[in-house]
PDB file of C-alpha atoms in Angstrom:
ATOM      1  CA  UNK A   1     -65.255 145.004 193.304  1.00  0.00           C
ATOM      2  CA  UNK A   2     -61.729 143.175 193.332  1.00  0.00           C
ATOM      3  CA  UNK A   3     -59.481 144.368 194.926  1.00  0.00           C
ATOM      4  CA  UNK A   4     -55.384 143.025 194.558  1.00  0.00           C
ATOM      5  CA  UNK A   5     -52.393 143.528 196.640  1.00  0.00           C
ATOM      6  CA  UNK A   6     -48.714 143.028 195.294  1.00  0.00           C
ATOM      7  CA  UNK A   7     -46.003 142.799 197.130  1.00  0.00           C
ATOM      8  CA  UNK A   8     -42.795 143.402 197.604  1.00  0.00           C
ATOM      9  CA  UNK A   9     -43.468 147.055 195.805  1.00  0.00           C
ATOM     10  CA  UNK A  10     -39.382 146.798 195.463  1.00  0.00           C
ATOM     11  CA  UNK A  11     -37.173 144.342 194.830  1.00  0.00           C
ATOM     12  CA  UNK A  12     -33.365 144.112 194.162  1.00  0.00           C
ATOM     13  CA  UNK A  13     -31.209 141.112 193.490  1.00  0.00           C
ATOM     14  CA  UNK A  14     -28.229 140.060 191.704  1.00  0.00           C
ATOM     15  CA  UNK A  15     -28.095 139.016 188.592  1.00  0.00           C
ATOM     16  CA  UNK A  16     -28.248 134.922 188.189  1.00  0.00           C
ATOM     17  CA  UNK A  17     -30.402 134.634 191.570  1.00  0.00           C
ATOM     18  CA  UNK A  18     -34.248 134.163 191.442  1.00  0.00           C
ATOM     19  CA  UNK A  19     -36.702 136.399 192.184  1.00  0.00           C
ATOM     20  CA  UNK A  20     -40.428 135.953 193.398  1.00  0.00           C
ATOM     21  CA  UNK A  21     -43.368 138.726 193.501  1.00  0.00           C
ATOM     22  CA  UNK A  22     -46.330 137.826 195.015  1.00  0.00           C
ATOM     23  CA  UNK A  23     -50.282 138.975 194.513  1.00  0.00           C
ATOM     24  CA  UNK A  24     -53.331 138.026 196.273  1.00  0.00           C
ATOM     25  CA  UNK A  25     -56.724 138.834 195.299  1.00  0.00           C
ATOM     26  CA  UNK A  26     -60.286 139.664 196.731  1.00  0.00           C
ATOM     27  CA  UNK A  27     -63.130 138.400 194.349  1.00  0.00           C
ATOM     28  CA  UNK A  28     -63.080 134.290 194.382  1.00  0.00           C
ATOM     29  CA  UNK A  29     -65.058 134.662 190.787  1.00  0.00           C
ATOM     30  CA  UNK A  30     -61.749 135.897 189.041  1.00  0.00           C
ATOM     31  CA  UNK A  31     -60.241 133.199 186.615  1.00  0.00           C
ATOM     32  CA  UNK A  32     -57.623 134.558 184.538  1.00  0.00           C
ATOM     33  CA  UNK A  33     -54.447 136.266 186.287  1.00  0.00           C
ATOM     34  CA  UNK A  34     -51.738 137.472 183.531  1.00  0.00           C
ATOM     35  CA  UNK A  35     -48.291 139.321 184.741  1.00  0.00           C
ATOM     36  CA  UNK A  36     -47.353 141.924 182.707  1.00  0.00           C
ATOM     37  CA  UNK A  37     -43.311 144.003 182.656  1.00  0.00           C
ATOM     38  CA  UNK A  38     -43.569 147.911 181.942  1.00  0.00           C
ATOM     39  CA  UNK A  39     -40.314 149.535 181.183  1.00  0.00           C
ATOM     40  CA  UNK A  40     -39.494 152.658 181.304  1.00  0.00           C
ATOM     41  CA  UNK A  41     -41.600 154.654 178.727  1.00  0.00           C
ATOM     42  CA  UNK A  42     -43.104 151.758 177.591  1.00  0.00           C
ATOM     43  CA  UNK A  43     -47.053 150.736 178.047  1.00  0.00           C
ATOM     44  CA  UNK A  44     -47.250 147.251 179.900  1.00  0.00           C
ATOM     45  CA  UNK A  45     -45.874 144.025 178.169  1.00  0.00           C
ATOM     46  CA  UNK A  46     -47.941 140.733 178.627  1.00  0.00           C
ATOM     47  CA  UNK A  47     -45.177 138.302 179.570  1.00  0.00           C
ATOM     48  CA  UNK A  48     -47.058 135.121 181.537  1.00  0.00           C
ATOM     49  CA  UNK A  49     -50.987 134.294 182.486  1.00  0.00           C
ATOM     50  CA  UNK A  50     -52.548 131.788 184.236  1.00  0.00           C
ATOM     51  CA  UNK A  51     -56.257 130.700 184.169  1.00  0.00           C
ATOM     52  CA  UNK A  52     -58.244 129.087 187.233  1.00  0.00           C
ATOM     53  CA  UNK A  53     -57.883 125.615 186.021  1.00  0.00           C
ATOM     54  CA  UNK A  54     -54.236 125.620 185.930  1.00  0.00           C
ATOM     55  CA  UNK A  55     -52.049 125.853 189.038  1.00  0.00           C
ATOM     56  CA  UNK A  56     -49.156 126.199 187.380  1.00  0.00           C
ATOM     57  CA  UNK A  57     -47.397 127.432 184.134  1.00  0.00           C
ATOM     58  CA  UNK A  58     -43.668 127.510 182.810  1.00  0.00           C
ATOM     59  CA  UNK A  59     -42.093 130.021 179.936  1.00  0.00           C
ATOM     60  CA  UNK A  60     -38.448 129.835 179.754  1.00  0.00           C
ATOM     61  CA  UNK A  61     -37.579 131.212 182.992  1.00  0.00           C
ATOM     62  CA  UNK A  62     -40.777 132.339 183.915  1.00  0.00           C
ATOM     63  CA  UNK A  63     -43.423 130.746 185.879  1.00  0.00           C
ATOM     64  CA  UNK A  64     -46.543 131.524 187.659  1.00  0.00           C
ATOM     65  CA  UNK A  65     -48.536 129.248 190.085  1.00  0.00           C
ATOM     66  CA  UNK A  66     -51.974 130.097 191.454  1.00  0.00           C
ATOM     67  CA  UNK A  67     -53.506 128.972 194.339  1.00  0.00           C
ATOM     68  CA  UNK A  68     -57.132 129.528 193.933  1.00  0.00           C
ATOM     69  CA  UNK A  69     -58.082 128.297 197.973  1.00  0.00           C
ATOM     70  CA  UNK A  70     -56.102 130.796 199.500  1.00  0.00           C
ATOM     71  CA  UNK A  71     -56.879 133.885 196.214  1.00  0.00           C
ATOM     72  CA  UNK A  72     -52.997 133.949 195.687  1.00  0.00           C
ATOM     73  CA  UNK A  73     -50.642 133.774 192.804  1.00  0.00           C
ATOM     74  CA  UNK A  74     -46.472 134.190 192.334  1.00  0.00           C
ATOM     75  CA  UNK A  75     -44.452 135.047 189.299  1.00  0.00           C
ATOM     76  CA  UNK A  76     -41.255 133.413 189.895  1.00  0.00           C
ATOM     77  CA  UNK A  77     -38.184 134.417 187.190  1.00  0.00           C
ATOM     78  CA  UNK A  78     -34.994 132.351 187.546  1.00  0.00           C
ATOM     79  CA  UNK A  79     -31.195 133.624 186.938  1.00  0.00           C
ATOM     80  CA  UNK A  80     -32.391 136.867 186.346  1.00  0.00           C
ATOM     81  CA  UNK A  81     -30.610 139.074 183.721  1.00  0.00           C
ATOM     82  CA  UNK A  82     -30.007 142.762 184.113  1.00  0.00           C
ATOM     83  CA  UNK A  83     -32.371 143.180 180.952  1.00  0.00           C
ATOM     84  CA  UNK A  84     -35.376 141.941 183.511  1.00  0.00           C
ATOM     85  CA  UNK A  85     -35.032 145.128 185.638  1.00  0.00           C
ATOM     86  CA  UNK A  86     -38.410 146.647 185.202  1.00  0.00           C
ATOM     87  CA  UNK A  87     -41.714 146.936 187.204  1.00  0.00           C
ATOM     88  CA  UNK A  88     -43.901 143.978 187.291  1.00  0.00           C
ATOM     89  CA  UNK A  89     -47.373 144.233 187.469  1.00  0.00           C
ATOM     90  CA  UNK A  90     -49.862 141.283 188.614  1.00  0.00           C
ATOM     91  CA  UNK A  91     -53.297 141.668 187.292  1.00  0.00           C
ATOM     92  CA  UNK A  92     -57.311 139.626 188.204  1.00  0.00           C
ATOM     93  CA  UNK A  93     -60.326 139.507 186.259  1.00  0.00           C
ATOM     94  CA  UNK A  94     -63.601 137.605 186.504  1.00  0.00           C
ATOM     95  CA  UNK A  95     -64.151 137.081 182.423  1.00  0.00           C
ATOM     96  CA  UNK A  96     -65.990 140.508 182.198  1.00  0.00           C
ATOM     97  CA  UNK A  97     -63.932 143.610 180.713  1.00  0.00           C
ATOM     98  CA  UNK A  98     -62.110 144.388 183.379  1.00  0.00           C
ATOM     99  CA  UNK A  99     -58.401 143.991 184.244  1.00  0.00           C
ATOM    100  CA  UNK A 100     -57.562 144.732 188.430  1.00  0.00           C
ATOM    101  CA  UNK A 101     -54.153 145.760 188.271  1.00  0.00           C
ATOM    102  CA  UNK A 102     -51.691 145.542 191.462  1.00  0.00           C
ATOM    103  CA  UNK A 103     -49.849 148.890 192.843  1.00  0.00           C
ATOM    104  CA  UNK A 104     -46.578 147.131 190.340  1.00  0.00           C
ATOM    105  CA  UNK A 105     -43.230 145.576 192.245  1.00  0.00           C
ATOM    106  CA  UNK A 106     -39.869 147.815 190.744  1.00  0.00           C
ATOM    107  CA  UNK A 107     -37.433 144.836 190.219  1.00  0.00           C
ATOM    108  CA  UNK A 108     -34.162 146.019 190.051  1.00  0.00           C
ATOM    109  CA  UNK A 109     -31.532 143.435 188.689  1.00  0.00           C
ATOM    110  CA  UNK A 110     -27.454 144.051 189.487  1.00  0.00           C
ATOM    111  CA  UNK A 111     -24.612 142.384 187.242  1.00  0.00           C
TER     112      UNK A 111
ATOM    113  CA  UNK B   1     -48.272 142.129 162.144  1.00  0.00           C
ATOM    114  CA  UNK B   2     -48.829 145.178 163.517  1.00  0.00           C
ATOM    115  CA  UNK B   3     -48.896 146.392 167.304  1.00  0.00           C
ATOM    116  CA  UNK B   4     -51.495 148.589 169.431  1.00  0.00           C
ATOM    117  CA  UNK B   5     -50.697 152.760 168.805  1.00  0.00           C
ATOM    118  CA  UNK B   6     -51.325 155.449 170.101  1.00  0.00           C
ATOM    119  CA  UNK B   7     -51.108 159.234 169.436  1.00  0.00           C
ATOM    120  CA  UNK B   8     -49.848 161.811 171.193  1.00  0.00           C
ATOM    121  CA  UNK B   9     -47.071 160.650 172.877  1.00  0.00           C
ATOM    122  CA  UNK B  10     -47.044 163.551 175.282  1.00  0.00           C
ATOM    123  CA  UNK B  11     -49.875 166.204 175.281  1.00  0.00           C
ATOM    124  CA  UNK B  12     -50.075 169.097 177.458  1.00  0.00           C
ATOM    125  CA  UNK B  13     -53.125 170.842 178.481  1.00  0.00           C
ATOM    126  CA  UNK B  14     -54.673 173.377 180.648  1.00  0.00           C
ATOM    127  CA  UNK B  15     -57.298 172.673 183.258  1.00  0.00           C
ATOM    128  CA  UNK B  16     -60.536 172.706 182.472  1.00  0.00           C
ATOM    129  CA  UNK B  17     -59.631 172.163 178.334  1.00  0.00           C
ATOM    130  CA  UNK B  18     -60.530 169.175 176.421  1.00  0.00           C
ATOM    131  CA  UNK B  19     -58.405 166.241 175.150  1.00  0.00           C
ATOM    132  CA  UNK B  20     -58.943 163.293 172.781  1.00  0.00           C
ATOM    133  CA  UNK B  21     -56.369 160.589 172.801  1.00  0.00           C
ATOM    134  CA  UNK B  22     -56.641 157.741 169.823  1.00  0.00           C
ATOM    135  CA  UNK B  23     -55.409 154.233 169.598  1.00  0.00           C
ATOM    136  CA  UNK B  24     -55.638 152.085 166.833  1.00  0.00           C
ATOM    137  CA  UNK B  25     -56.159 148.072 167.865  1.00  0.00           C
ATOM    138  CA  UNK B  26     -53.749 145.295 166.863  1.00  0.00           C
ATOM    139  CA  UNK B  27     -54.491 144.089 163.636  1.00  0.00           C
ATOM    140  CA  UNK B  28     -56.870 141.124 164.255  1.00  0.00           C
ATOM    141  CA  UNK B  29     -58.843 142.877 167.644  1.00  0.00           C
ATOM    142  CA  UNK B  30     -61.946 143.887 167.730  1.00  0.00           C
ATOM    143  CA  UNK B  31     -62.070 144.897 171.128  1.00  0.00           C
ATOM    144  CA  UNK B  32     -60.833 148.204 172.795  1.00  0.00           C
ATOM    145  CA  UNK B  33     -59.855 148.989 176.672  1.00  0.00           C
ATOM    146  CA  UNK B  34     -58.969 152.121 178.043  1.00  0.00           C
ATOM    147  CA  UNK B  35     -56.869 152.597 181.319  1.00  0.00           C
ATOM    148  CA  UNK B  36     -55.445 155.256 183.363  1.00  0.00           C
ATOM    149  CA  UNK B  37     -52.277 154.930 184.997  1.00  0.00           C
ATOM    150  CA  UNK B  38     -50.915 157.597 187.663  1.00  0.00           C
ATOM    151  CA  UNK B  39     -47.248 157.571 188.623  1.00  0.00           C
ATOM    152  CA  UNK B  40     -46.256 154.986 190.502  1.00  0.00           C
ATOM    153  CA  UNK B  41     -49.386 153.158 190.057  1.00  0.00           C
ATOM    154  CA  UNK B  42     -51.201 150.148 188.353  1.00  0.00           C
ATOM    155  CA  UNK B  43     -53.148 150.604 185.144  1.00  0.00           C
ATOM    156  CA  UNK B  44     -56.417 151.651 186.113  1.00  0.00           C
ATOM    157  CA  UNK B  45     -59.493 150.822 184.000  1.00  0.00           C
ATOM    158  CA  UNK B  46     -61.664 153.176 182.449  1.00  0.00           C
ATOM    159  CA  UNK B  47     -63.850 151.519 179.704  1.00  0.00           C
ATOM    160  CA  UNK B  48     -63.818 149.045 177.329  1.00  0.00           C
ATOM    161  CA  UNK B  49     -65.455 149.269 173.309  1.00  0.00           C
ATOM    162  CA  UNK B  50     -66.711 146.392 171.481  1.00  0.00           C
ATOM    163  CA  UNK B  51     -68.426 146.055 167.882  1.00  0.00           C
ATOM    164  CA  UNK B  52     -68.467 150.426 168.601  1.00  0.00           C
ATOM    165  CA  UNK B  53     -70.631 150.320 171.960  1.00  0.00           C
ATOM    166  CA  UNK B  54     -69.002 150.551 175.684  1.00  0.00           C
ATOM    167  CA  UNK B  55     -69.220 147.220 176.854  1.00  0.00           C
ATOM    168  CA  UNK B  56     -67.879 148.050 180.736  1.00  0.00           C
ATOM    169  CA  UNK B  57     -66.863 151.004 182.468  1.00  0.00           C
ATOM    170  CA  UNK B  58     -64.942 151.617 185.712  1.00  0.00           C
ATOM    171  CA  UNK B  59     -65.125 153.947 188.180  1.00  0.00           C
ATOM    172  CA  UNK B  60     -64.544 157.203 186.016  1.00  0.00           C
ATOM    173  CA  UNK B  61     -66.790 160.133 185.594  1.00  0.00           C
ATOM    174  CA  UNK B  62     -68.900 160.839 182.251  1.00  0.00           C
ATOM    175  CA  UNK B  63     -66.635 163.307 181.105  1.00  0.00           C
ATOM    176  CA  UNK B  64     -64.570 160.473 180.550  1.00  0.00           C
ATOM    177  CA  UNK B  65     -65.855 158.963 177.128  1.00  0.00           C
ATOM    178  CA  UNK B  66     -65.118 157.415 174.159  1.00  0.00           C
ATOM    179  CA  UNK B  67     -65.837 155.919 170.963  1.00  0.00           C
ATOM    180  CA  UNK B  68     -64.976 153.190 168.252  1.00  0.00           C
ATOM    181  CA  UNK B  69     -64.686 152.909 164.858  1.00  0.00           C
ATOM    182  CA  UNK B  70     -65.711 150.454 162.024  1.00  0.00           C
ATOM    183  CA  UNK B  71     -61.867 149.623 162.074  1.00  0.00           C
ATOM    184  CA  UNK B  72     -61.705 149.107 165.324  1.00  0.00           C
ATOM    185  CA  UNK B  73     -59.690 152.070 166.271  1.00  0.00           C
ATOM    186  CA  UNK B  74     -60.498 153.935 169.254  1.00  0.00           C
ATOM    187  CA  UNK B  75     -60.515 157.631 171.011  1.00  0.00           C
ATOM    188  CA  UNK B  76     -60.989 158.329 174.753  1.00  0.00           C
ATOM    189  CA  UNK B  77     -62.454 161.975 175.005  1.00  0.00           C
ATOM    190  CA  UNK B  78     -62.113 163.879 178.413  1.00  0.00           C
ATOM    191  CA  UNK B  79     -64.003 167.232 179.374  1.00  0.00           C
ATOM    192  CA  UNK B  80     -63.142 169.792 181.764  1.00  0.00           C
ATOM    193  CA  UNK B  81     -59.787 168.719 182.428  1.00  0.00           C
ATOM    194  CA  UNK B  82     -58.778 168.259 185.854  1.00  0.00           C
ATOM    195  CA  UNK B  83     -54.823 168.673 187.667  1.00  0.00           C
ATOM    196  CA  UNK B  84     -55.853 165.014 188.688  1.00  0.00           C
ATOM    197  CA  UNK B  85     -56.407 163.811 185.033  1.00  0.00           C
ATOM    198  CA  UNK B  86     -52.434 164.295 184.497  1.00  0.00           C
ATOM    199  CA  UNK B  87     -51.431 160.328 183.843  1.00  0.00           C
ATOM    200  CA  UNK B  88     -50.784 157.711 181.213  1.00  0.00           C
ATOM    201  CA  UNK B  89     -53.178 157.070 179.303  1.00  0.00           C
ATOM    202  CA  UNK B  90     -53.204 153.002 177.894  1.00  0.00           C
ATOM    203  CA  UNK B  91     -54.946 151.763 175.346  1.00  0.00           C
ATOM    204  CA  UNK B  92     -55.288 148.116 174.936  1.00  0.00           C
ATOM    205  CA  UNK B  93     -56.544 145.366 172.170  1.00  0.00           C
ATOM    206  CA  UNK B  94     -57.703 141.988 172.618  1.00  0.00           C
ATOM    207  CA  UNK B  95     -59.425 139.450 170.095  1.00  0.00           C
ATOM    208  CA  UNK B  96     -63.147 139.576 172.086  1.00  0.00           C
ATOM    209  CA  UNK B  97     -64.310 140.926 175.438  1.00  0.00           C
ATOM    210  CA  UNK B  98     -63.536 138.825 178.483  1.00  0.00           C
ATOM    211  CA  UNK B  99     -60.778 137.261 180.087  1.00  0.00           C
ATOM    212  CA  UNK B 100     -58.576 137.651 176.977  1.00  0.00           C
ATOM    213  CA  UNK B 101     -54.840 138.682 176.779  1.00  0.00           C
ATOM    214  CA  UNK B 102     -55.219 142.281 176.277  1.00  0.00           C
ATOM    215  CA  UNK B 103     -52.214 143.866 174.506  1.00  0.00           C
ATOM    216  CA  UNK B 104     -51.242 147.703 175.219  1.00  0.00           C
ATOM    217  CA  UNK B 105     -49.787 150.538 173.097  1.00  0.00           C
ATOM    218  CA  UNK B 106     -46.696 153.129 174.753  1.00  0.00           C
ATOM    219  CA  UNK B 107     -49.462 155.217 175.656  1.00  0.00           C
ATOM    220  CA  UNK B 108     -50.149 158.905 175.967  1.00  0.00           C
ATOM    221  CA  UNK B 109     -48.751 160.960 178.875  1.00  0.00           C
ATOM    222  CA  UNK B 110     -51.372 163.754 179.608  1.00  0.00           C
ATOM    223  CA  UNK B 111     -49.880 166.692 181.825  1.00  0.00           C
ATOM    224  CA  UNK B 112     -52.741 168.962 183.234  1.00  0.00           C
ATOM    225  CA  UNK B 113     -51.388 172.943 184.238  1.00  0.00           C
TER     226      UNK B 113
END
């Protein structure tokens, strides 16, 4: 089955810098990758996806690139806000039911 | 429009016990996934329920079930509870099966004594 890693599993930075979280995955039939942001006591919140025929795609100050050759993709969120500290969660699926989540990357944003 | 719920919030049970957790879809979804999420973990996936028949399952045992509703709302029954089966417990809604977003509730946090 797929199988995707996530990395780095914690990240701090200060607040206005950018901040990058990377995911790779194992089944080249996956097409649809979305990021999702869990906060505290919250379930997960769908913030960006990306499908296989797009390599890239923008949202404010969130974008996510895929590169299907090498089975990776990147969130990328610039001058980060305090109110983005949360953990990040990168996610692969082929088009059946399923959703393969990563292990999550704690992002931890200082004013 | 109205989100994905869940009740319980929290729920605590004793091993070997039963436990049913319900979500009700986002207005508009006829589709239903269930995930388990251990601390410090990703969302793991358990099954999913479309037009009231399982249309996927993961890697969970059969005590793990579930069922779906004419509405489209949703339970997730599991037997003989285990210390293991402590966890969140997601629901999530999309419009059909597939690669759709899928959009989750809070979820219920199951402790197992």
């Amino acid at each position: 089955g797929e199988n995707v890693e996530q990395h780095p599993s914690t990240l701090s930075v200060q607040e206005g810098d950018s901040a990058v979280i990377k995911c790779t995955y194992s089944d080249s039939a996956s097409n649809y990758f979305p990021w999702y942001k869990q906060e505290l006591g919250k379930g997960p919140q769908l913030i960006i996806d990306i499908r296989s025929n797009v390599g890239e795609k923008k949202d404010q100050r969130i974008a996510v690139t895929l590169n299907k050759t090498a089975k990776h993709f990147s969130l990328h969120i610039t001058e980060t806000q305090p109110e983005d500290s949360a953990v990040y969660f990168c996610a692969a699926s082929t088009g059946d039911s399923t959703l393969t989540f990563g292990k999550g990357t704690m992002l931890l944003v200082s004013p | 429009e109205t989100g994905v719920t869940q009740s319980p919030t929290h729920l605590i049970k004793t091993r070997g016990q039963q436990v049913t957790l319900r979500c009700s879809s986002q207005s508009g979804h006829n589709t239903v996934s269930w995930y388990q999420q251990a601390l410090g973990q990703g969302p793991q996936f358990i099954f999913q329920y479309y037009r009231e028949e399982e249309n996927g399952r993961g890697n969970f045992p059969p005590r793990f079930s579930g069922l779906q509703f004419p509405n489209y709302s949703s339970e997730l029954n599991v037997n003989a509870l285990e210390l293991d089966d402590s966890a969140l417990y997601l629901c999530a809604s999309s419009q059909v099966p597939g690669d759709y977003e899928q959009y989750f509730g809070p979820g219920t946090r199951l402790t197992v004594t």
